[in-house]
Coordinates of C-alpha atoms in Angstrom, one line a residue:
X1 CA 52.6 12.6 121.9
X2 CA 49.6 13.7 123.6
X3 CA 49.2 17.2 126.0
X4 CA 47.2 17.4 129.0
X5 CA 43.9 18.9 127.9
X6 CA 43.3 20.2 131.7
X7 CA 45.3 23.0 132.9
X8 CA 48.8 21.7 135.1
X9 CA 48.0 24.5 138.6
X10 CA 49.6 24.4 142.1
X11 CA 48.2 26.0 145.0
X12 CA 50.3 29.1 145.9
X13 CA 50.3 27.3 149.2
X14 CA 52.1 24.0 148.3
X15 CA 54.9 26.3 147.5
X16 CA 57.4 27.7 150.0
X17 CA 57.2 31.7 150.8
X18 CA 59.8 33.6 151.7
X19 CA 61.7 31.5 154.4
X20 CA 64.6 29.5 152.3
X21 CA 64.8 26.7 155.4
X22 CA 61.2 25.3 153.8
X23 CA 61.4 22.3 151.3
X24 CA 60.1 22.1 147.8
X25 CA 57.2 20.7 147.9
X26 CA 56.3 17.6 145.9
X27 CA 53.4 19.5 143.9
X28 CA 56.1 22.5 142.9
X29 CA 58.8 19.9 141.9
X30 CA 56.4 18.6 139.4
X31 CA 55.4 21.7 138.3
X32 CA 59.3 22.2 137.8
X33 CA 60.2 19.0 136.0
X34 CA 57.2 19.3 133.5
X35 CA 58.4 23.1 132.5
X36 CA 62.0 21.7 132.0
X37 CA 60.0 18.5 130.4
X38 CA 58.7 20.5 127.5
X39 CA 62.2 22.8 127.4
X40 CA 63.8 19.7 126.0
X41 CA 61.6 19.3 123.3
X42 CA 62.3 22.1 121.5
X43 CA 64.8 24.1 120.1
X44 CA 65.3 28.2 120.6
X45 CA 64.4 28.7 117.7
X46 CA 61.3 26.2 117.2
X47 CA 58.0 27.5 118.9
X48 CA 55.8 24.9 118.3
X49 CA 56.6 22.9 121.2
X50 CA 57.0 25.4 123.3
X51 CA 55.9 24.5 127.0
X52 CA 51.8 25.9 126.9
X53 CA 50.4 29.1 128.8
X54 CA 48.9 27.0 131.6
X55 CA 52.1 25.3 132.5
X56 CA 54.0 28.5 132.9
X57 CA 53.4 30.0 136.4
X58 CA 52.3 33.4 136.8
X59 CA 54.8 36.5 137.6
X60 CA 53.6 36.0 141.3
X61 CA 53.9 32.8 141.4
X62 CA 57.4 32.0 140.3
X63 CA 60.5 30.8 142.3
X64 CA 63.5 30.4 141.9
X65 CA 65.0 26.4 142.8
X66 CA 67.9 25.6 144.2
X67 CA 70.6 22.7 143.8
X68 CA 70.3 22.2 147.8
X69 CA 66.2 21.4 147.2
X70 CA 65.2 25.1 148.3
X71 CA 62.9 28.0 146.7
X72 CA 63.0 31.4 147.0
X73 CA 60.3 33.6 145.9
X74 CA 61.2 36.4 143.4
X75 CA 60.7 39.8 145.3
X76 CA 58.5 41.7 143.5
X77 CA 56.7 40.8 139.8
X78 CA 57.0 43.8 137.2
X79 CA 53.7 45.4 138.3
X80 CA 55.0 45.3 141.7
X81 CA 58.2 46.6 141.1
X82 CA 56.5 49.6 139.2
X83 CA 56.0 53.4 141.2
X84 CA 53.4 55.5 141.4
X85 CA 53.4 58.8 139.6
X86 CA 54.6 60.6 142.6
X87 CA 57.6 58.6 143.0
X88 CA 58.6 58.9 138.9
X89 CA 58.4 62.8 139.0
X90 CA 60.3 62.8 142.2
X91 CA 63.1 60.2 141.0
X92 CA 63.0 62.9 137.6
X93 CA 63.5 65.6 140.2
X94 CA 66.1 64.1 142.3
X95 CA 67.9 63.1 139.4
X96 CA 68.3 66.2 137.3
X97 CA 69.1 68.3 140.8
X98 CA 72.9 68.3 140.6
X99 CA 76.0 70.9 141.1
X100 CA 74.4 73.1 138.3
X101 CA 71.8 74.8 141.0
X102 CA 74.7 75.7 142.4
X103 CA 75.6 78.2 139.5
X104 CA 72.2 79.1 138.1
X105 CA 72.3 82.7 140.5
X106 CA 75.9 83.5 138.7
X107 CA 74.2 82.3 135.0
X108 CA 71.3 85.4 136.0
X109 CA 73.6 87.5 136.9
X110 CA 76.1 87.0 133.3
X111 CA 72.2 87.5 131.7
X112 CA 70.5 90.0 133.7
X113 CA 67.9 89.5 135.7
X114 CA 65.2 89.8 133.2
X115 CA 66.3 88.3 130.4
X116 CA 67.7 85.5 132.9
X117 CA 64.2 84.4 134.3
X118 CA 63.3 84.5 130.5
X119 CA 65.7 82.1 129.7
X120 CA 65.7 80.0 132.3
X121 CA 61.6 79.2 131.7
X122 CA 62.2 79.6 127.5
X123 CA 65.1 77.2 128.2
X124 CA 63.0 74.7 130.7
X125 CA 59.9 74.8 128.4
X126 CA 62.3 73.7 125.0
X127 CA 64.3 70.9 127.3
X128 CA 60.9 69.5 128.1
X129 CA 59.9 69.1 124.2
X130 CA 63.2 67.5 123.4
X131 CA 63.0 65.1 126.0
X132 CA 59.3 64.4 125.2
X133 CA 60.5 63.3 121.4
X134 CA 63.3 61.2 122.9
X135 CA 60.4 59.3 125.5
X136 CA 58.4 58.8 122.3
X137 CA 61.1 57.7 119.9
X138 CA 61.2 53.9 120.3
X139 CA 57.3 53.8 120.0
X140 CA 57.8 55.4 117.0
X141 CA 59.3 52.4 115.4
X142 CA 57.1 49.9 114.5
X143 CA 59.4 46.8 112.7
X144 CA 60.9 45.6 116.1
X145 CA 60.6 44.9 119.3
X146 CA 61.3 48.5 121.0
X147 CA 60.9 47.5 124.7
X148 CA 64.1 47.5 125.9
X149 CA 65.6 50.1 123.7
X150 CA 67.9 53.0 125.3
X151 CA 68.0 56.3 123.2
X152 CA 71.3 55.0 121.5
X153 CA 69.4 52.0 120.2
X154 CA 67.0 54.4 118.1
X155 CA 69.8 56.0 117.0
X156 CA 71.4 53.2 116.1
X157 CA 68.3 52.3 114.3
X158 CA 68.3 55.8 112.4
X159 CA 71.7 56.2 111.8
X160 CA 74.0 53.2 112.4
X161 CA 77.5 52.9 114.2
X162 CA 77.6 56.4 113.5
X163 CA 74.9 57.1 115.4
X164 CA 75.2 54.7 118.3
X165 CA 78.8 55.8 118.6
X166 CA 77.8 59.9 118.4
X167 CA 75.7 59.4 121.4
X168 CA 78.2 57.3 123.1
X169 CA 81.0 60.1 122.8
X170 CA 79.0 62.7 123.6
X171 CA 77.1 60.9 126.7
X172 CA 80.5 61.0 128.2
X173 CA 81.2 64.5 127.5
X174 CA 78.4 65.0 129.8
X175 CA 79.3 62.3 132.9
X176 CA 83.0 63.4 132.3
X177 CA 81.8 67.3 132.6
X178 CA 80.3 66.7 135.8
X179 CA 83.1 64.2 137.3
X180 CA 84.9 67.2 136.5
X181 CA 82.8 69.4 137.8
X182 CA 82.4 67.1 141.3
X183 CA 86.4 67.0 141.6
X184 CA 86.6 71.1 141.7
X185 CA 83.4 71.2 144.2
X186 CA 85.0 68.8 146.5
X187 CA 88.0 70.6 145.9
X188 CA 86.4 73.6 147.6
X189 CA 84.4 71.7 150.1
X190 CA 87.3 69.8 151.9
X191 CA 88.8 72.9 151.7
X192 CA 86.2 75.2 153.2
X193 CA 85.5 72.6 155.7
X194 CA 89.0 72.1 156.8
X195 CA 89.3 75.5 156.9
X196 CA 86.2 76.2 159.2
X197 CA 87.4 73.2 161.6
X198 CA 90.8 74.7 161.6
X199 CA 89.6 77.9 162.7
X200 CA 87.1 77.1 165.4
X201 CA 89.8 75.0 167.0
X202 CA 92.3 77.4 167.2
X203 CA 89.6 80.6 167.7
X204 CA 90.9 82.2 164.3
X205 CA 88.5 85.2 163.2
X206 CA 89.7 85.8 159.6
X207 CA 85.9 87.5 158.9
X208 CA 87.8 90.7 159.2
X209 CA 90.4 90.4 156.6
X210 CA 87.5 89.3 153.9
X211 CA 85.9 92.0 151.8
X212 CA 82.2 92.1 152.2
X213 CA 79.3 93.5 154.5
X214 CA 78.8 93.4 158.4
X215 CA 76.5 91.7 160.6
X216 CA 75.7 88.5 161.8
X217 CA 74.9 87.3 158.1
X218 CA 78.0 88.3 156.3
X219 CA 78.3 88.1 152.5
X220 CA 81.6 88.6 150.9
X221 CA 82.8 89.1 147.5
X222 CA 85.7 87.3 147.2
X223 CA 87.6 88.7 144.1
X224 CA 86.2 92.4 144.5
X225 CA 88.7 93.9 141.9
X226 CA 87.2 92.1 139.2
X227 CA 86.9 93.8 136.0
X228 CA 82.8 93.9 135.8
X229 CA 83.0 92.6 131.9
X230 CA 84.9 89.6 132.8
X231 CA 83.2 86.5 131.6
X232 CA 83.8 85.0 135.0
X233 CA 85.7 85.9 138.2
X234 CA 87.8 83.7 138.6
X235 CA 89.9 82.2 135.5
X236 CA 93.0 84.4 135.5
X237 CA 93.1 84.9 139.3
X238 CA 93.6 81.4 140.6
X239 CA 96.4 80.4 138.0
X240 CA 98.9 82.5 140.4
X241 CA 96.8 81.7 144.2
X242 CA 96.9 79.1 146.2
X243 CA 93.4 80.0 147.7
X244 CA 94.2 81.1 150.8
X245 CA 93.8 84.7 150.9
X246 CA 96.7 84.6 153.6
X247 CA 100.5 84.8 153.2
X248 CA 101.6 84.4 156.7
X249 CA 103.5 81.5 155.5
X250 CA 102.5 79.2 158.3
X251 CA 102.6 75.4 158.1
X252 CA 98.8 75.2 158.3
X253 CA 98.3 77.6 154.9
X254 CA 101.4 75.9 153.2
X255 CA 99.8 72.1 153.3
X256 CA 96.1 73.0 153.2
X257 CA 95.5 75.1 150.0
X258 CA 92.7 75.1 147.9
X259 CA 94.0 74.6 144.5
X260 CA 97.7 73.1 145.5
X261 CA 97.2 70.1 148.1
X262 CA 93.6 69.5 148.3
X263 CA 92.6 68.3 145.2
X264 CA 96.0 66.3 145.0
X265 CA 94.8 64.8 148.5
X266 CA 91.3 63.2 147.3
X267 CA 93.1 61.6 144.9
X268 CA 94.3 59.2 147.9
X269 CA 90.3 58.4 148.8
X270 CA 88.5 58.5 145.4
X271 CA 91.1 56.5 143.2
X272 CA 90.5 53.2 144.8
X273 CA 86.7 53.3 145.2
X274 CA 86.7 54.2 141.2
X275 CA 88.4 51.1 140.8
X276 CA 85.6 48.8 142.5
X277 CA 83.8 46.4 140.3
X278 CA 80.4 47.3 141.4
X279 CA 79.2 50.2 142.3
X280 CA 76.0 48.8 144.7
X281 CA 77.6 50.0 147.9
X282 CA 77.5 53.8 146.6
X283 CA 74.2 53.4 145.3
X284 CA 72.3 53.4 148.8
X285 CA 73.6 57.0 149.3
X286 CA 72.2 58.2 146.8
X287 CA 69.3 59.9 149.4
X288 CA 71.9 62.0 150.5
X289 CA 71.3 64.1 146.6
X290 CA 67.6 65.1 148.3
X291 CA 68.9 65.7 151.6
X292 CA 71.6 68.3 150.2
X293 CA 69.2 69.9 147.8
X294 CA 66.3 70.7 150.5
X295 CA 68.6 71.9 152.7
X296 CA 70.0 74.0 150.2
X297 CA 66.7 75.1 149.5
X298 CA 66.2 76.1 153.4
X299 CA 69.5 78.0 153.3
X300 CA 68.7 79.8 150.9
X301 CA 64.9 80.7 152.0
X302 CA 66.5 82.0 155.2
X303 CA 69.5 83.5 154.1
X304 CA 67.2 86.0 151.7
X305 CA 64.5 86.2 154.6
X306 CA 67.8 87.7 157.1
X307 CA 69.4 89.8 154.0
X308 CA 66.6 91.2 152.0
X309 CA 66.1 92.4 148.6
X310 CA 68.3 94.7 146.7
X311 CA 66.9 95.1 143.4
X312 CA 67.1 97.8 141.5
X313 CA 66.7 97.6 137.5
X314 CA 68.6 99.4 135.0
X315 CA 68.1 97.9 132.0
X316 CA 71.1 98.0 129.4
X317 CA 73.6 100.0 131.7
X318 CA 75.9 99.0 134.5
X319 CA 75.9 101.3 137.6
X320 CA 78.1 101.3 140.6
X321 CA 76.5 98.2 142.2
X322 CA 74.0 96.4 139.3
X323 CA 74.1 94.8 136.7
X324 CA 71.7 95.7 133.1
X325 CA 68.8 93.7 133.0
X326 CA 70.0 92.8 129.9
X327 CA 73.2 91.6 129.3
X328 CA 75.4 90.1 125.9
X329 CA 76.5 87.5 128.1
X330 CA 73.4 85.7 128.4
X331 CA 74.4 82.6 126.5
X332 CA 76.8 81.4 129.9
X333 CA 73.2 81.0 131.2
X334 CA 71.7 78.7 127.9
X335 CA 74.6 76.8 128.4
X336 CA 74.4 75.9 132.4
X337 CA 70.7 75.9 131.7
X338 CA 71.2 73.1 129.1
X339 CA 73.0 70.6 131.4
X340 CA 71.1 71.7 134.5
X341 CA 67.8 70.3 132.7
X342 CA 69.5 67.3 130.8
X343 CA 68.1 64.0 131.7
X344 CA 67.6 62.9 128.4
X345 CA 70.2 60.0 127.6
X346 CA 68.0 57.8 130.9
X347 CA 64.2 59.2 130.6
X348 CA 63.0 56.4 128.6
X349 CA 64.7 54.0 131.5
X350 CA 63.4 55.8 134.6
X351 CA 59.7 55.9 132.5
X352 CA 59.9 52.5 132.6
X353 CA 59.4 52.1 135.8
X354 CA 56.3 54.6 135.9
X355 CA 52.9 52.5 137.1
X356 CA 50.7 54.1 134.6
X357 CA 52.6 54.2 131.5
X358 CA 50.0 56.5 130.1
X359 CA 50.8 59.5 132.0
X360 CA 54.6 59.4 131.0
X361 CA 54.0 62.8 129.5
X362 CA 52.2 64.4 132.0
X363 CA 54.3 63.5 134.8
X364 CA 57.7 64.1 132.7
X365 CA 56.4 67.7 132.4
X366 CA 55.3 67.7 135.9
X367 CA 58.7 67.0 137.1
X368 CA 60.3 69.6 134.6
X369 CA 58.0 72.2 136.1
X370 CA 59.3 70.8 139.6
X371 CA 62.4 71.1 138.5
X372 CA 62.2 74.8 136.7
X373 CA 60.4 76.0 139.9
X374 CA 63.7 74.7 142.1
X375 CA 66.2 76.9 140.2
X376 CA 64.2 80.2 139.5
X377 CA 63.4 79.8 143.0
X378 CA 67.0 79.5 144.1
X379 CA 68.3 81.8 141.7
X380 CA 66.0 84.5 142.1
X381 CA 66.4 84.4 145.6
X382 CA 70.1 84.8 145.7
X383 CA 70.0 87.2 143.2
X384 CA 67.5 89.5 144.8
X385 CA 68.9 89.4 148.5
X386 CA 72.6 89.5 147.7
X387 CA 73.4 92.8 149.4
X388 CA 74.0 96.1 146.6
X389 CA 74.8 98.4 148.4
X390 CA 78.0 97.7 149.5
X391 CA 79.1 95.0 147.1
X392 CA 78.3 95.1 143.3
X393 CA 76.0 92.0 141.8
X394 CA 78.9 91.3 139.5
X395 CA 80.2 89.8 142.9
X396 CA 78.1 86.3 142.7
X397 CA 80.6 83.6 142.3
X398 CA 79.9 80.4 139.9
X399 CA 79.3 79.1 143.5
X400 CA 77.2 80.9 145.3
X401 CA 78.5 79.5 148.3
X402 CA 81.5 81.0 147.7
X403 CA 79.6 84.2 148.7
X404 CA 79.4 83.6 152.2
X405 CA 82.7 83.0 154.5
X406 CA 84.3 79.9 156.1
X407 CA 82.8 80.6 159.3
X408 CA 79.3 80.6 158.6
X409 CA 77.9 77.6 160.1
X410 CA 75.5 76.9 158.1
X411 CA 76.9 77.3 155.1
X412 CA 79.3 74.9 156.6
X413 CA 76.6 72.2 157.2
X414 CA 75.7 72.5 153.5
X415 CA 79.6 71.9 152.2
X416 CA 79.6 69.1 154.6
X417 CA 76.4 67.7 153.1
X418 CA 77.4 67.9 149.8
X419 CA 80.7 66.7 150.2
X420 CA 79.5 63.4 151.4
X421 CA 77.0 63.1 148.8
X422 CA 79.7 63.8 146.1
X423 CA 81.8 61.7 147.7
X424 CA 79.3 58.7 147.3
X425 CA 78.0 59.6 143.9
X426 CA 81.5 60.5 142.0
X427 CA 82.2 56.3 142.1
X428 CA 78.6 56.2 140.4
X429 CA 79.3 58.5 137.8
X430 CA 83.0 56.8 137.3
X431 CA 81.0 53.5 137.1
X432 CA 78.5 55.1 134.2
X433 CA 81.7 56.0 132.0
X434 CA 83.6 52.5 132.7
X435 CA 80.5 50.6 131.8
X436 CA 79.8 52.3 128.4
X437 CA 83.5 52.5 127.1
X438 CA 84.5 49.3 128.6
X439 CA 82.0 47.5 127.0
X440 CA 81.8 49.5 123.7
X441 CA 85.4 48.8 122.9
X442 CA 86.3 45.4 125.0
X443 CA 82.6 44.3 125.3
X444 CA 83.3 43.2 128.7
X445 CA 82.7 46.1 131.7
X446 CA 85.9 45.0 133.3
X447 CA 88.6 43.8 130.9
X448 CA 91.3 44.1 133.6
X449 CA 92.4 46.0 136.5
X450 CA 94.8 47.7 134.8
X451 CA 92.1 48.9 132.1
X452 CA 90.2 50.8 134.8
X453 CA 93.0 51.6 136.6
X454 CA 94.3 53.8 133.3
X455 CA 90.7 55.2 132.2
X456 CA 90.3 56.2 135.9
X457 CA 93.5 57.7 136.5
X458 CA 92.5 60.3 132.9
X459 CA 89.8 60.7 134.5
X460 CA 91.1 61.9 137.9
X461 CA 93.7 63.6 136.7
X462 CA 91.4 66.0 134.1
X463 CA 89.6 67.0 137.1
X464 CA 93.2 67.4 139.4
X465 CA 94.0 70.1 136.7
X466 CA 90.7 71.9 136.6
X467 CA 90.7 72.1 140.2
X468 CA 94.3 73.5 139.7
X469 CA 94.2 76.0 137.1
X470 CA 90.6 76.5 136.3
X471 CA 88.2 75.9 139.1
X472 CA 85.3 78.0 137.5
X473 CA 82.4 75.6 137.4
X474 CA 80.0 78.0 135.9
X475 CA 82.2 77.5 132.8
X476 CA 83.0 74.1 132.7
X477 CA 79.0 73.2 133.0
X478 CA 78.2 75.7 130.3
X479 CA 80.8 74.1 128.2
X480 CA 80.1 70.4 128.8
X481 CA 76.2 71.1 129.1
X482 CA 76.2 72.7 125.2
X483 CA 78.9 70.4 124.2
X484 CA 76.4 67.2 124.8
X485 CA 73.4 69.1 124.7
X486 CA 74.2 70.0 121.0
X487 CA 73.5 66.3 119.9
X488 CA 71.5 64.7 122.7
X489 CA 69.1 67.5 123.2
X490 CA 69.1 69.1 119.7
X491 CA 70.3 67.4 116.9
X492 CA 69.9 63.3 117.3
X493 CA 66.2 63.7 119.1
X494 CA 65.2 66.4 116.3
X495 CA 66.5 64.4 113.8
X496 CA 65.0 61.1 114.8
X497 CA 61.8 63.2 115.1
X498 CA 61.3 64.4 111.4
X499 CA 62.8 60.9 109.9
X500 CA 59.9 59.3 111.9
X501 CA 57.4 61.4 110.5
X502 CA 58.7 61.5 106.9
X503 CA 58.4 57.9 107.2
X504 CA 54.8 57.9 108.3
X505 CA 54.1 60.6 105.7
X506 CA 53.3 63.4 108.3
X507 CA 56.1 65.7 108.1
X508 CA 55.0 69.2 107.2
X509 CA 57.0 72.4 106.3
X510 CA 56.4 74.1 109.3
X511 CA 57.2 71.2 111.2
X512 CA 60.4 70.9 109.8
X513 CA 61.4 74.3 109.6
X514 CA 60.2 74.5 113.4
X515 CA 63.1 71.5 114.4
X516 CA 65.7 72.7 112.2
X517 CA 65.4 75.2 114.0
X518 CA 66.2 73.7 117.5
X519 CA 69.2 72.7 115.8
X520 CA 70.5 75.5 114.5
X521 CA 69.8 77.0 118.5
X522 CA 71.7 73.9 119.9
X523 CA 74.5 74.8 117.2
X524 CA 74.5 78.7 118.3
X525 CA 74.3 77.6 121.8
X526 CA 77.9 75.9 121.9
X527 CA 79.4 78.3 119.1
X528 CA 78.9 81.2 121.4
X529 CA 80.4 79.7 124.6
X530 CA 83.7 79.7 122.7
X531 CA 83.8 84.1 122.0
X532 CA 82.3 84.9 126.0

């Protein structure tokens, strides 16, 4: 048998473009018969025949055939299909933005406003150099091909099924959390949104009956009774409310309550699209995340522009209407902070897609700096302007929008905003959990309807009774966030790090002192959730 010495090449030309209509041309169908031609000589395993480099198109120039004797051109090669560095730090960005933003003013408050900016940039600064080793892990291992690895592969690699299965379980504590998390928010969205349409169509003022200041820009406290040294505000006083704040008894109050009927009614619009078998159609919305979050941001800017700062700093006593600048409570805010700045178990897959693969590290910390900026800015801003005199800091709800009443308008286009986007992204996250357990234990995503119809209905109903008797999602994040950050942040990453290193014969004392360490913080972290 004898190969063609001269390369095999057909002009891009003589091939069709875009339009499917077009015939294959005589030149491409040659082209496609001589690469199946030399697929038939060989077996998978046998390389030696193998069809040569010059018969294989390049990435641009491949197509895909059709039975019906049309081509389609591949949309994009894998340099086309990679971003720029702008558009990786800003996927980072958009991606680690989630309900936690929402409670970062309440985790500086439980701290104190010190020592909470303190944390919050001591906690950024450590995420950052736990998700650095994770990036770097795979290239860390030289015997295999590493290029499509996922952080459970290398820890698979390290550990075994113990480890793949360890960051399998505790991945899900995470995208459970915050499916959790999203139920109680939407919870209080519907309900505050209902609420505001109920009362502008029936011109009900109910901004008298709420505790909190005057003026056009009213902030209320809504639990003002409070014990101050509470770990939250909210845990024993919803078990015997219905979230109201009214007892009139009308028919209104009775079938629209925050905690009784509401989260029982998106049960009705969220249990069938969790039961889809592809989540595609949700994933276009998912520009609706950036849209909530800058307005947020704008909300917030004008909110403390109207209001002020009230700062005054006392720094291990409580007064009348602040809190000590320092306060024992400051792990609630390590353990928000934790989840707020996990991204960890899908940097290496949203790196992938980074143009310049040697500026992973620079823009990863680049978009952590983003991302720090976004929450001390937001924090800091409600901190500082929520209004002391009259109401006490200890006031600021796990959600801050809780702060300000129904009728604020808007505060009301923000719940709307973020309704929606939950709406859309809950299926995604639903999809994220079926996927891995599904096809961990029944290697098939979809077994049967009546798989995902069960694993779907635990799911819904964990957060139905979290939205019933504990809606405090300052709590739940801190718990799920050092739950999972405990092994994906701390232990597996650290872990991975020094094997590597002993391995390679680089592993100092200091350097392992310095990561056992991390471990025994990530340890400390979720121990001290349980005794706050």
């Amino acid at each position: 048998m004898e190969f063609v010495d001269q390369p095999f090449h057909v002009e891009p030309r003589n091939i069709v473009d875009d339009d499917p209509q077009e015939r294959v041309s005589a030149e491409a169908a040659i082209l496609n018969s001589r690469v199946h031609y030399y697929g038939r000589l060989t077996g998978s395993s046998d390389r030696l025949l193998s069809p040569p480099d010059h018969v294989i198109p390049r990435p641009e120039e491949i197509y895909i055939y059709s039975p019906l004797g049309t081509a389609f051109k591949v949309a994009g090669s894998d340099h086309a299909s990679k971003n720029p560095s702008i558009v990786t730090i800003f996927a980072i960005w958009n991606t680690m933005m989630g309900t936690s933003i929402l409670s970062i003013p309440w985790g500086i408050k439980q701290a104190g406003f010190t020592l909470g900016v303190v944390i919050l940039i001591f906690t950024g600064l450590l995420m950052l150099y736990c998700c650095y080793i994770v990036l770097k892990s795979p290239k860390a291992i030289s015997c295999v091909d590493t290029s499509n690895w996922e952080f459970p592969d290398v820890c698979r690699h390290y550990f075994g099924k113990f480890g793949q299965w360890s960051s399998l379980v505790f991945s899900m504590v995470s995208l459970i959390g915050a499916m959790v998390v999203y139920w109680v928010l939407m919870s209080n969205f519907l309900y505050n949104t209902g609420q505001f349409i109920y009362n502008y169509a029936h011109n009900v003022n109910v901004s008298d009956s709420e505790f909190g200041t005057n003026g056009s820009d009213k902030v209320i406290c809504p639990y003002p009774n409070t014990d101050p040294g509470r770990n939250d505000t909210m845990n024993v006083l919803y078990l015997g409310s219905s979230g109201n704040d009214t007892s009139d008894g009308n028919s209104f109050e009775h079938y629209w309550s925050k905690t009784n009927t509401v989260p029982l009614y998106l049960i009705t619009l969220l249990l069938p699209l969790l039961c889809f078998r592809s989540a595609s159609f949700f994933a276009r919305f998912t520009f609706l995340g950036t849209i909530s979050v800058v307005y947020l941001i704008v909300l917030v800017t004008f909110k403390a522009v109207r209001l002020g700062f009230h700062l005054e700093f006392h720094w291990f006593d409580s007064t009348q209407f602040y809190v000590p600048e320092f306060r024992l409570l400051f792990p609630q805010l390590t353990g928000v902070l934790t989840l707020a700045f996990f991204i960890h178990n899908c940097i290496i897959t949203l790196m992938k897609s980074n143009r310049h693969q040697e500026n992973n590290v620079r823009d990863l910390s680049v978009a952590y700096l983003l991302v720090g900026m976004t929450y001390l800015y937001v924090g800091v801003l409600i901190f500082a302007s929520f209004p002391s005199p009259p109401l006490f800091k200890d006031c600021i709800e796990p959600n801050f929008l809780d702060n300000f009443p129904t009728s604020d308008v808007m505060v009301f286009v923000a719940r709307t905003f973020l309704l929606f986007q939950m709406i859309t992204v809950y299926p995604l996250l639903g999809y994220l959990v079926r996927v891995q357990i599904m096809g961990q234990i029944f290697g098939n995503n979809y077994p049967s309807f009546f798989h995902v119809l069960t694993l779907n209905i635990l799911i819904v109903g964990a957060g139905v009774l979290m939205a019933k008797f504990y809606p405090n999602i300052g709590s739940i994040i801190r718990f799920s966030g050092a739950t999972c950050g405990l092994a994906l942040v701390f232990v597996f990453p650290t872990l991975v790090h020094m094997i590597s290193l002993r391995r390679q014969g680089r592993l100092s004392l200091p350097s392992a002192l310095f990561h056992s360490f991390l471990i025994l913080l990530g340890v400390a972290n979720l121990i001290a959730q349980f005794f706050l």
